[in-house]
Amino acid sequence: MEREVPSMNLLHCAVLCAASLSALPLHAGAPAPRGALAALVAVDGQRDEISAADRVRLQAAIARYESTTPPFRATVPVQAPAYPFYPQAGILGQDLFLLNFADLDTGSGILDWDCSGYTYNGHRGHDSAIRGFRAQALGVPVYAALDGRVVDAHDGEDDMSVEATNKPANYVMIDHGDGYYGLYWHFKKGSVAVEAGQTVAMGTQIGLTGSSGYSTGPHLHFESWKDGRWFEPSAGPCRSGDSSWVSQPQVFRPRTVSDFYFTEGEIEIPDLLTYLLDEVPRLSTFLPGVRRIGQRIDLYNLEAGSTYAVRVLDPSRAVRVAFDGPWGNDELYRIAYGLFWFETDFNKTGTWRFQLDIDGRNVLDAPFTIVAKPGQVKNRPPAKVRTRLVPARPATGRVMTCEVLTSLVFEDPDYDRIRYTYEWRVNNRKVRTFTGAALSDVLARDRFRAGDRVACRVTVADDRILATAR
């Protein structure tokens, strides 16, 4: 079963421990069932910046490049809108989340293109977070947004930063032609795959998402420049004009469950780093008897003043534990982790269920199993997945994206973290293979032509068992 490294990134932690509890007695002499919300851990969003030292370095690199190298002229010229795709693996709103946009307020206030407050003072780019350090460990690619020539690239810096300190990052800077530059920041250590002077095609993998430098968690900082000045590529109510996206990424507002698992006993948080690494065993099968089971649920967009209600059902669908209460958040938590536990007498073998409602609406119905003997605890294969190609047929001057269609929570019946292997073939010839955590992968523009037969095969693994996409 998959037992990689890490989970997300925190700016503050609120521990809330009150809940009302009700349940029917089980049998004479059995302890009363109990349960509670043990903690709510909130993330305000990845605070990041290109450090002052990195800004000096990039300005020097640009000056050196422009004094010695003619401007890059793309085979496919940059046209408005400029960006055909978002340059990071994953599906926005599922396993990839835009947290911050550029700050358009020139003073001490903040203003993003959507008037939503999804930025912070002085921010110049787009920040897109992945599903934590576990995903970073498996690998989430970053791609060249357009054709270009590498102006500068840097690697070798530590990549597990959880603090906004003035440290150097791993990065790539690309001249995309026609005055456009792209800055790609915070790569995973050892992952930068290009070097200064190298020409890259749109969609070329240039590195892996990380948390190096001035960063509080694994994400990509993507910054756009035109004619020597940074700009916000998205357009909306607070940024007039045309968008620089073929399909503009939107502000993500729906409440979403992005991950969930069970474990033996209550999940404790001895310190921030231990929590971020998330090395708690993920389980789905337990033995009979009185025991305490912990749960972790990862949420996006938990609204202020939200409430929860938990029910634990036995194989006969009888409610064995029920408790409810307020989450305790007095503001919107864009990323939050809830830690629950419940304790009862698991005196029936079979499938039990953990059900969670938020504000009266069911958001989770998660099964777990009680078996009679230790030998009945088995690792099960990951869920089968479907895939789609975007676009469905190759088009000149565009990348191709292979997307995995699956449930974030139920990717694996044992709640293991899994990895996806993408195998790309063009006219039945293998042209790219990548294994990582993301729900998509990209085939670069120069690997195919219009009219080619392009196929993507995805294999899913939880270490011991594989399942092939259909």
CSV table of N, CA and C in Angstrom, one decimal, residues 264-400:
chain,number,residue,atom,x,y,z
A,264,GLU,N,-6.1,4.1,12.9
A,264,GLU,CA,-6.3,3.5,14.3
A,264,GLU,C,-6.0,4.5,15.3
A,265,GLY,N,-7.0,4.8,16.2
A,265,GLY,CA,-6.8,5.8,17.3
A,265,GLY,C,-7.0,7.2,16.8
A,266,GLU,N,-6.9,8.1,17.7
A,266,GLU,CA,-7.1,9.5,17.4
A,266,GLU,C,-5.8,10.1,16.8
A,267,ILE,N,-6.0,11.0,15.8
A,267,ILE,CA,-4.9,11.6,15.1
A,267,ILE,C,-4.4,12.8,16.0
A,268,GLU,N,-3.2,12.8,16.4
A,268,GLU,CA,-2.6,13.8,17.2
A,268,GLU,C,-1.7,14.7,16.4
A,269,ILE,N,-1.5,16.0,16.9
A,269,ILE,CA,-0.6,16.9,16.2
A,269,ILE,C,0.5,17.4,17.2
A,270,PRO,N,1.5,16.6,17.3
A,270,PRO,CA,2.6,17.0,18.2
A,270,PRO,C,3.3,18.3,17.8
A,271,ASP,N,3.4,18.5,16.5
A,271,ASP,CA,4.0,19.7,16.0
A,271,ASP,C,3.6,19.9,14.6
A,272,LEU,N,3.9,21.1,14.1
A,272,LEU,CA,3.4,21.5,12.7
A,272,LEU,C,4.0,20.6,11.6
A,273,LEU,N,5.3,20.4,11.7
A,273,LEU,CA,6.0,19.6,10.7
A,273,LEU,C,5.4,18.2,10.6
A,274,THR,N,5.2,17.6,11.8
A,274,THR,CA,4.7,16.2,11.8
A,274,THR,C,3.3,16.2,11.1
A,275,TYR,N,2.5,17.2,11.4
A,275,TYR,CA,1.2,17.2,10.7
A,275,TYR,C,1.3,17.4,9.2
A,276,LEU,N,2.3,18.3,8.8
A,276,LEU,CA,2.4,18.5,7.4
A,276,LEU,C,2.9,17.3,6.6
A,277,LEU,N,3.8,16.5,7.3
A,277,LEU,CA,4.3,15.3,6.6
A,277,LEU,C,3.2,14.2,6.5
A,278,ASP,N,2.2,14.2,7.4
A,278,ASP,CA,1.1,13.3,7.3
A,278,ASP,C,1.5,11.9,7.1
A,279,GLU,N,2.3,11.3,8.0
A,279,GLU,CA,2.7,10.0,7.9
A,279,GLU,C,1.9,9.0,8.7
A,280,VAL,N,0.6,9.4,9.0
A,280,VAL,CA,-0.3,8.5,9.7
A,280,VAL,C,-0.7,7.4,8.8
A,281,PRO,N,-0.7,6.1,9.3
A,281,PRO,CA,-1.2,5.0,8.4
A,281,PRO,C,-2.6,5.2,8.0
A,282,ARG,N,-2.9,5.1,6.7
A,282,ARG,CA,-4.2,5.2,6.1
A,282,ARG,C,-4.8,3.7,6.1
A,283,LEU,N,-5.9,3.6,6.8
A,283,LEU,CA,-6.6,2.3,6.9
A,283,LEU,C,-8.0,2.3,6.5
A,284,SER,N,-8.5,1.1,6.2
A,284,SER,CA,-9.9,1.0,5.8
A,284,SER,C,-10.5,-0.3,6.5
A,285,THR,N,-9.7,-1.1,7.1
A,285,THR,CA,-10.2,-2.4,7.7
A,285,THR,C,-9.7,-2.5,9.1
A,286,PHE,N,-10.6,-2.9,10.0
A,286,PHE,CA,-10.3,-3.0,11.4
A,286,PHE,C,-10.8,-4.3,12.0
A,287,LEU,N,-10.3,-4.7,13.2
A,287,LEU,CA,-10.8,-5.9,13.9
A,287,LEU,C,-11.9,-5.5,14.8
A,288,PRO,N,-12.7,-6.5,15.2
A,288,PRO,CA,-13.8,-6.3,16.2
A,288,PRO,C,-13.4,-5.8,17.5
A,289,GLY,N,-14.3,-5.3,18.3
A,289,GLY,CA,-14.0,-4.9,19.7
A,289,GLY,C,-14.2,-3.4,19.9
A,290,VAL,N,-14.0,-3.0,21.1
A,290,VAL,CA,-14.1,-1.6,21.4
A,290,VAL,C,-12.8,-0.9,21.0
A,291,ARG,N,-13.0,0.1,20.1
A,291,ARG,CA,-11.8,0.7,19.7
A,291,ARG,C,-12.1,2.2,19.2
A,292,ARG,N,-11.1,3.0,19.2
A,292,ARG,CA,-11.2,4.4,18.7
A,292,ARG,C,-10.6,4.5,17.3
A,293,ILE,N,-11.4,5.1,16.4
A,293,ILE,CA,-10.9,5.3,15.0
A,293,ILE,C,-10.9,6.8,14.7
A,294,GLY,N,-9.8,7.2,14.1
A,294,GLY,CA,-9.6,8.6,13.8
A,294,GLY,C,-9.9,8.8,12.3
A,295,GLN,N,-10.2,10.0,12.0
A,295,GLN,CA,-10.5,10.4,10.6
A,295,GLN,C,-9.9,11.8,10.3
A,296,ARG,N,-9.4,11.9,9.1
A,296,ARG,CA,-9.0,13.2,8.6
A,296,ARG,C,-9.7,13.5,7.3
A,297,ILE,N,-10.3,14.7,7.2
A,297,ILE,CA,-10.9,15.2,6.0
A,297,ILE,C,-10.3,16.5,5.6
A,298,ASP,N,-10.0,16.6,4.3
A,298,ASP,CA,-9.4,17.8,3.7
A,298,ASP,C,-10.5,18.5,2.9
A,299,LEU,N,-10.6,19.8,3.2
A,299,LEU,CA,-11.7,20.6,2.7
A,299,LEU,C,-11.2,21.9,2.0
A,300,TYR,N,-11.9,22.3,0.9
A,300,TYR,CA,-11.7,23.6,0.3
A,300,TYR,C,-13.0,24.4,0.5
A,301,ASN,N,-12.8,25.7,0.9
A,301,ASN,CA,-13.9,26.6,1.0
A,301,ASN,C,-14.9,26.2,2.1
A,302,LEU,N,-14.4,26.1,3.3
A,302,LEU,CA,-15.3,25.9,4.4
A,302,LEU,C,-15.8,27.3,4.9
A,303,GLU,N,-17.1,27.6,4.7
A,303,GLU,CA,-17.7,28.9,4.9
A,303,GLU,C,-17.7,29.2,6.4
A,304,ALA,N,-17.7,30.5,6.7
A,304,ALA,CA,-17.7,31.0,8.1
A,304,ALA,C,-19.0,30.5,8.8
A,305,GLY,N,-18.8,30.1,10.0
A,305,GLY,CA,-20.0,29.6,10.8
A,305,GLY,C,-20.5,28.3,10.4
A,306,SER,N,-19.8,27.5,9.7
A,306,SER,CA,-20.3,26.2,9.3
A,306,SER,C,-20.5,25.2,10.4
A,307,THR,N,-21.4,24.3,10.3
A,307,THR,CA,-21.7,23.3,11.2
A,307,THR,C,-21.5,21.9,10.6
A,308,TYR,N,-21.3,20.9,11.5
A,308,TYR,CA,-21.1,19.5,11.0
A,308,TYR,C,-22.0,18.6,11.7
A,309,ALA,N,-22.3,17.5,11.2
A,309,ALA,CA,-23.0,16.4,11.8
A,309,ALA,C,-22.4,15.1,11.3
A,310,VAL,N,-22.1,14.2,12.3
A,310,VAL,CA,-21.4,12.9,12.0
A,310,VAL,C,-22.4,11.8,12.4
A,311,ARG,N,-22.4,10.8,11.5
A,311,ARG,CA,-23.2,9.5,11.9
A,311,ARG,C,-22.3,8.3,11.5
A,312,VAL,N,-22.2,7.3,12.4
A,312,VAL,CA,-21.5,6.1,12.1
A,312,VAL,C,-22.6,5.0,12.0
A,313,LEU,N,-22.7,4.3,10.9
A,313,LEU,CA,-23.7,3.3,10.7
A,313,LEU,C,-23.1,1.9,10.7
A,314,ASP,N,-23.7,0.9,11.3
A,314,ASP,CA,-23.2,-0.5,11.3
A,314,ASP,C,-23.7,-1.2,10.0
A,315,PRO,N,-23.4,-2.4,9.8
A,315,PRO,CA,-23.8,-3.1,8.6
A,315,PRO,C,-25.3,-3.2,8.4
A,316,SER,N,-26.1,-3.1,9.4
A,316,SER,CA,-27.5,-3.2,9.3
A,316,SER,C,-28.1,-1.8,9.1
A,317,ARG,N,-27.2,-0.8,8.9
A,317,ARG,CA,-27.6,0.6,8.7
A,317,ARG,C,-28.1,1.3,10.0
A,318,ALA,N,-28.0,0.7,11.1
A,318,ALA,CA,-28.3,1.3,12.4
A,318,ALA,C,-27.3,2.3,12.8
A,319,VAL,N,-27.7,3.5,13.3
A,319,VAL,CA,-26.8,4.5,13.7
A,319,VAL,C,-26.2,4.1,15.0
A,320,ARG,N,-24.9,4.0,15.1
A,320,ARG,CA,-24.2,3.6,16.3
A,320,ARG,C,-23.6,4.7,17.0
A,321,VAL,N,-23.2,5.7,16.3
A,321,VAL,CA,-22.6,7.0,16.9
A,321,VAL,C,-23.2,8.1,16.1
A,322,ALA,N,-23.5,9.2,16.8
A,322,ALA,CA,-23.9,10.4,16.2
A,322,ALA,C,-23.5,11.6,17.0
A,323,PHE,N,-22.9,12.6,16.4
A,323,PHE,CA,-22.5,13.8,17.1
A,323,PHE,C,-22.5,15.0,16.1
A,324,ASP,N,-22.6,16.2,16.6
A,324,ASP,CA,-22.7,17.4,15.7
A,324,ASP,C,-22.2,18.6,16.5
A,325,GLY,N,-22.0,19.7,15.8
A,325,GLY,CA,-21.5,20.9,16.4
A,325,GLY,C,-21.0,21.9,15.4
A,326,PRO,N,-20.5,23.0,15.9
A,326,PRO,CA,-19.9,24.0,15.0
A,326,PRO,C,-18.5,23.7,14.7
A,327,TRP,N,-18.0,24.0,13.5
A,327,TRP,CA,-16.6,23.9,13.1
A,327,TRP,C,-15.8,24.9,13.9
A,328,GLY,N,-16.4,26.0,14.2
A,328,GLY,CA,-15.7,27.0,15.0
A,328,GLY,C,-14.9,28.1,14.2
A,329,ASN,N,-15.1,28.1,12.9
A,329,ASN,CA,-14.4,29.1,12.0
A,329,ASN,C,-15.3,30.3,11.9
A,330,ASP,N,-14.7,31.5,12.2
A,330,ASP,CA,-15.5,32.7,12.1
A,330,ASP,C,-15.2,33.5,10.8
A,331,GLU,N,-14.5,32.8,9.9
A,331,GLU,CA,-14.2,33.4,8.6
A,331,GLU,C,-14.1,32.2,7.6
A,332,LEU,N,-14.1,32.5,6.3
A,332,LEU,CA,-14.0,31.5,5.2
A,332,LEU,C,-12.6,30.9,5.4
A,333,TYR,N,-12.5,29.5,5.5
A,333,TYR,CA,-11.3,28.8,5.4
A,333,TYR,C,-11.2,28.2,4.0
A,334,ARG,N,-10.3,28.7,3.2
A,334,ARG,CA,-10.1,28.3,1.8
A,334,ARG,C,-9.5,26.9,1.8
A,335,ILE,N,-8.7,26.6,2.7
A,335,ILE,CA,-8.2,25.2,2.9
A,335,ILE,C,-8.2,24.8,4.3
A,336,ALA,N,-8.8,23.7,4.7
A,336,ALA,CA,-8.9,23.3,6.1
A,336,ALA,C,-8.9,21.8,6.2
A,337,TYR,N,-8.4,21.3,7.4
A,337,TYR,CA,-8.4,19.9,7.7
A,337,TYR,C,-9.1,19.7,8.9
A,338,GLY,N,-10.1,18.8,8.9
A,338,GLY,CA,-10.8,18.4,10.1
A,338,GLY,C,-10.4,17.1,10.6
A,339,LEU,N,-10.1,17.0,11.9
A,339,LEU,CA,-9.7,15.8,12.5
A,339,LEU,C,-10.8,15.3,13.5
A,340,PHE,N,-11.4,14.2,13.2
A,340,PHE,CA,-12.5,13.6,14.0
A,340,PHE,C,-12.0,12.3,14.6
A,341,TRP,N,-12.7,11.8,15.6
A,341,TRP,CA,-12.6,10.5,16.1
A,341,TRP,C,-13.9,10.0,16.7
A,342,PHE,N,-14.1,8.7,16.7
A,342,PHE,CA,-15.2,8.1,17.4
A,342,PHE,C,-14.8,6.8,18.0
A,343,GLU,N,-15.6,6.4,19.0
A,343,GLU,CA,-15.2,5.1,19.7
A,343,GLU,C,-16.5,4.4,20.0
A,344,THR,N,-16.5,3.1,19.7
A,344,THR,CA,-17.7,2.3,19.9
A,344,THR,C,-17.3,0.8,19.9
A,345,ASP,N,-18.3,-0.1,20.2
A,345,ASP,CA,-18.0,-1.5,20.2
A,345,ASP,C,-18.3,-2.0,18.8
A,346,PHE,N,-17.3,-2.4,18.0
A,346,PHE,CA,-17.5,-2.9,16.7
A,346,PHE,C,-17.8,-4.4,16.8
A,347,ASN,N,-19.0,-4.7,17.1
A,347,ASN,CA,-19.4,-6.1,17.4
A,347,ASN,C,-20.1,-6.7,16.2
A,348,LYS,N,-20.1,-6.1,15.0
A,348,LYS,CA,-20.6,-6.7,13.8
A,348,LYS,C,-19.6,-6.6,12.7
A,349,THR,N,-19.3,-7.8,12.0
A,349,THR,CA,-18.4,-7.7,10.9
A,349,THR,C,-19.2,-7.3,9.7
A,350,GLY,N,-18.4,-6.7,8.7
A,350,GLY,CA,-19.1,-6.2,7.5
A,350,GLY,C,-18.7,-4.8,7.2
A,351,THR,N,-19.5,-4.1,6.4
A,351,THR,CA,-19.2,-2.8,6.0
A,351,THR,C,-20.0,-1.8,6.9
A,352,TRP,N,-19.2,-0.9,7.5
A,352,TRP,CA,-19.7,0.2,8.3
A,352,TRP,C,-19.6,1.5,7.4
A,353,ARG,N,-20.2,2.6,7.9
A,353,ARG,CA,-20.1,3.8,7.1
A,353,ARG,C,-20.0,5.0,8.0
A,354,PHE,N,-19.1,5.9,7.6
A,354,PHE,CA,-18.9,7.2,8.3
A,354,PHE,C,-19.5,8.3,7.4
A,355,GLN,N,-20.5,8.9,7.9
A,355,GLN,CA,-21.2,10.0,7.1
A,355,GLN,C,-21.0,11.3,7.7
A,356,LEU,N,-20.7,12.3,6.9
A,356,LEU,CA,-20.5,13.7,7.4
A,356,LEU,C,-21.4,14.6,6.6
A,357,ASP,N,-22.1,15.4,7.3
A,357,ASP,CA,-22.9,16.5,6.7
A,357,ASP,C,-22.2,17.9,7.1
A,358,ILE,N,-22.2,18.8,6.2
A,358,ILE,CA,-21.8,20.2,6.5
A,358,ILE,C,-23.0,21.1,6.2
A,359,ASP,N,-23.4,21.9,7.2
A,359,ASP,CA,-24.5,22.8,7.0
A,359,ASP,C,-25.8,22.1,6.5
A,360,GLY,N,-26.0,20.8,7.0
A,360,GLY,CA,-27.2,20.1,6.7
A,360,GLY,C,-27.1,19.3,5.4
A,361,ARG,N,-26.0,19.4,4.7
A,361,ARG,CA,-25.9,18.7,3.4
A,361,ARG,C,-24.8,17.6,3.5
A,362,ASN,N,-25.1,16.4,3.0
A,362,ASN,CA,-24.1,15.3,3.1
A,362,ASN,C,-23.0,15.6,2.1
A,363,VAL,N,-21.7,15.5,2.6
A,363,VAL,CA,-20.6,15.7,1.8
A,363,VAL,C,-19.7,14.5,1.7
A,364,LEU,N,-20.0,13.5,2.6
A,364,LEU,CA,-19.1,12.3,2.6
A,364,LEU,C,-19.9,11.1,3.1
A,365,ASP,N,-19.8,10.0,2.5
A,365,ASP,CA,-20.3,8.7,2.9
A,365,ASP,C,-19.3,7.7,2.7
A,366,ALA,N,-18.4,7.5,3.7
A,366,ALA,CA,-17.2,6.7,3.5
A,366,ALA,C,-17.3,5.3,4.2
A,367,PRO,N,-17.1,4.2,3.4
A,367,PRO,CA,-17.2,2.9,4.0
A,367,PRO,C,-15.9,2.5,4.7
A,368,PHE,N,-16.0,1.7,5.7
A,368,PHE,CA,-14.9,1.0,6.3
A,368,PHE,C,-15.4,-0.4,6.7
A,369,THR,N,-14.4,-1.3,6.9
A,369,THR,CA,-14.8,-2.7,7.1
A,369,THR,C,-14.3,-3.3,8.4
A,370,ILE,N,-15.2,-4.1,9.1
A,370,ILE,CA,-14.8,-4.8,10.3
A,370,ILE,C,-14.7,-6.3,9.9
A,371,VAL,N,-13.5,-6.9,10.1
A,371,VAL,CA,-13.3,-8.3,9.7
A,371,VAL,C,-13.0,-9.1,11.0
A,372,ALA,N,-13.3,-10.4,10.9
A,372,ALA,CA,-13.2,-11.3,12.1
A,372,ALA,C,-11.7,-11.6,12.5
A,373,LYS,N,-10.8,-11.7,11.5
A,373,LYS,CA,-9.5,-12.2,11.8
A,373,LYS,C,-8.5,-11.3,11.1
A,374,PRO,N,-7.2,-11.2,11.7
A,374,PRO,CA,-6.2,-10.4,11.0
A,374,PRO,C,-5.9,-10.8,9.6
A,375,GLY,N,-6.0,-12.1,9.3
A,375,GLY,CA,-5.7,-12.6,8.0
A,375,GLY,C,-6.7,-12.1,6.9
A,376,GLN,N,-7.8,-11.5,7.3
A,376,GLN,CA,-8.8,-11.1,6.4
A,376,GLN,C,-8.5,-9.6,5.9
A,377,VAL,N,-7.5,-9.0,6.5
A,377,VAL,CA,-7.2,-7.6,6.1
A,377,VAL,C,-6.3,-7.7,4.8
A,378,LYS,N,-6.9,-7.3,3.7
A,378,LYS,CA,-6.3,-7.4,2.4
A,378,LYS,C,-6.2,-6.0,1.8
A,379,ASN,N,-5.1,-5.9,1.0
A,379,ASN,CA,-4.9,-4.7,0.2
A,379,ASN,C,-5.8,-4.9,-1.1
A,380,ARG,N,-6.6,-3.9,-1.4
A,380,ARG,CA,-7.5,-3.9,-2.6
A,380,ARG,C,-7.0,-3.0,-3.7
A,381,PRO,N,-7.3,-3.4,-4.9
A,381,PRO,CA,-6.8,-2.5,-6.1
A,381,PRO,C,-7.4,-1.2,-6.1
A,382,PRO,N,-6.7,-0.2,-6.6
A,382,PRO,CA,-7.3,1.1,-6.8
A,382,PRO,C,-8.6,1.1,-7.7
A,383,ALA,N,-9.4,2.1,-7.6
A,383,ALA,CA,-10.6,2.2,-8.4
A,383,ALA,C,-10.1,2.3,-9.9
A,384,LYS,N,-10.9,1.7,-10.8
A,384,LYS,CA,-10.7,1.9,-12.2
A,384,LYS,C,-11.1,3.4,-12.6
A,385,VAL,N,-10.4,3.9,-13.5
A,385,VAL,CA,-10.6,5.3,-13.9
A,385,VAL,C,-10.9,5.4,-15.4
A,386,ARG,N,-11.4,6.5,-15.8
A,386,ARG,CA,-11.6,6.8,-17.2
A,386,ARG,C,-10.7,8.0,-17.5
A,387,THR,N,-10.4,8.1,-18.8
A,387,THR,CA,-9.5,9.2,-19.2
A,387,THR,C,-10.2,9.9,-20.4
A,388,ARG,N,-9.7,11.2,-20.7
A,388,ARG,CA,-10.1,11.9,-21.9
A,388,ARG,C,-9.0,12.7,-22.4
A,389,LEU,N,-8.9,12.9,-23.7
A,389,LEU,CA,-7.9,13.8,-24.3
A,389,LEU,C,-8.6,15.1,-24.6
A,390,VAL,N,-7.8,16.2,-24.3
A,390,VAL,CA,-8.2,17.6,-24.5
A,390,VAL,C,-7.1,18.3,-25.3
A,391,PRO,N,-7.4,18.7,-26.6
A,391,PRO,CA,-8.6,18.4,-27.3
A,391,PRO,C,-8.7,17.0,-27.7
A,392,ALA,N,-9.9,16.6,-28.2
A,392,ALA,CA,-10.1,15.2,-28.6
A,392,ALA,C,-9.2,14.7,-29.8
A,393,ARG,N,-8.8,15.7,-30.6
A,393,ARG,CA,-8.0,15.4,-31.8
A,393,ARG,C,-6.8,16.4,-31.8
A,394,PRO,N,-5.7,16.0,-32.3
A,394,PRO,CA,-4.5,16.9,-32.3
A,394,PRO,C,-4.8,18.1,-33.1
A,395,ALA,N,-4.3,19.3,-32.7
A,395,ALA,CA,-4.4,20.5,-33.4
A,395,ALA,C,-3.1,21.2,-33.4
A,396,THR,N,-2.8,21.9,-34.5
A,396,THR,CA,-1.6,22.6,-34.7
A,396,THR,C,-1.4,23.7,-33.7
A,397,GLY,N,-0.2,23.8,-33.1
A,397,GLY,CA,0.0,24.9,-32.2
A,397,GLY,C,-0.6,24.8,-30.8
A,398,ARG,N,-1.0,23.6,-30.5
A,398,ARG,CA,-1.6,23.4,-29.1
A,398,ARG,C,-0.9,22.1,-28.5
A,399,VAL,N,-1.0,22.1,-27.2
A,399,VAL,CA,-0.6,20.8,-26.5
A,399,VAL,C,-1.8,19.9,-26.4
A,400,MET,N,-1.5,18.6,-26.0
A,400,MET,CA,-2.6,17.7,-25.7
A,400,MET,C,-2.6,17.4,-24.2
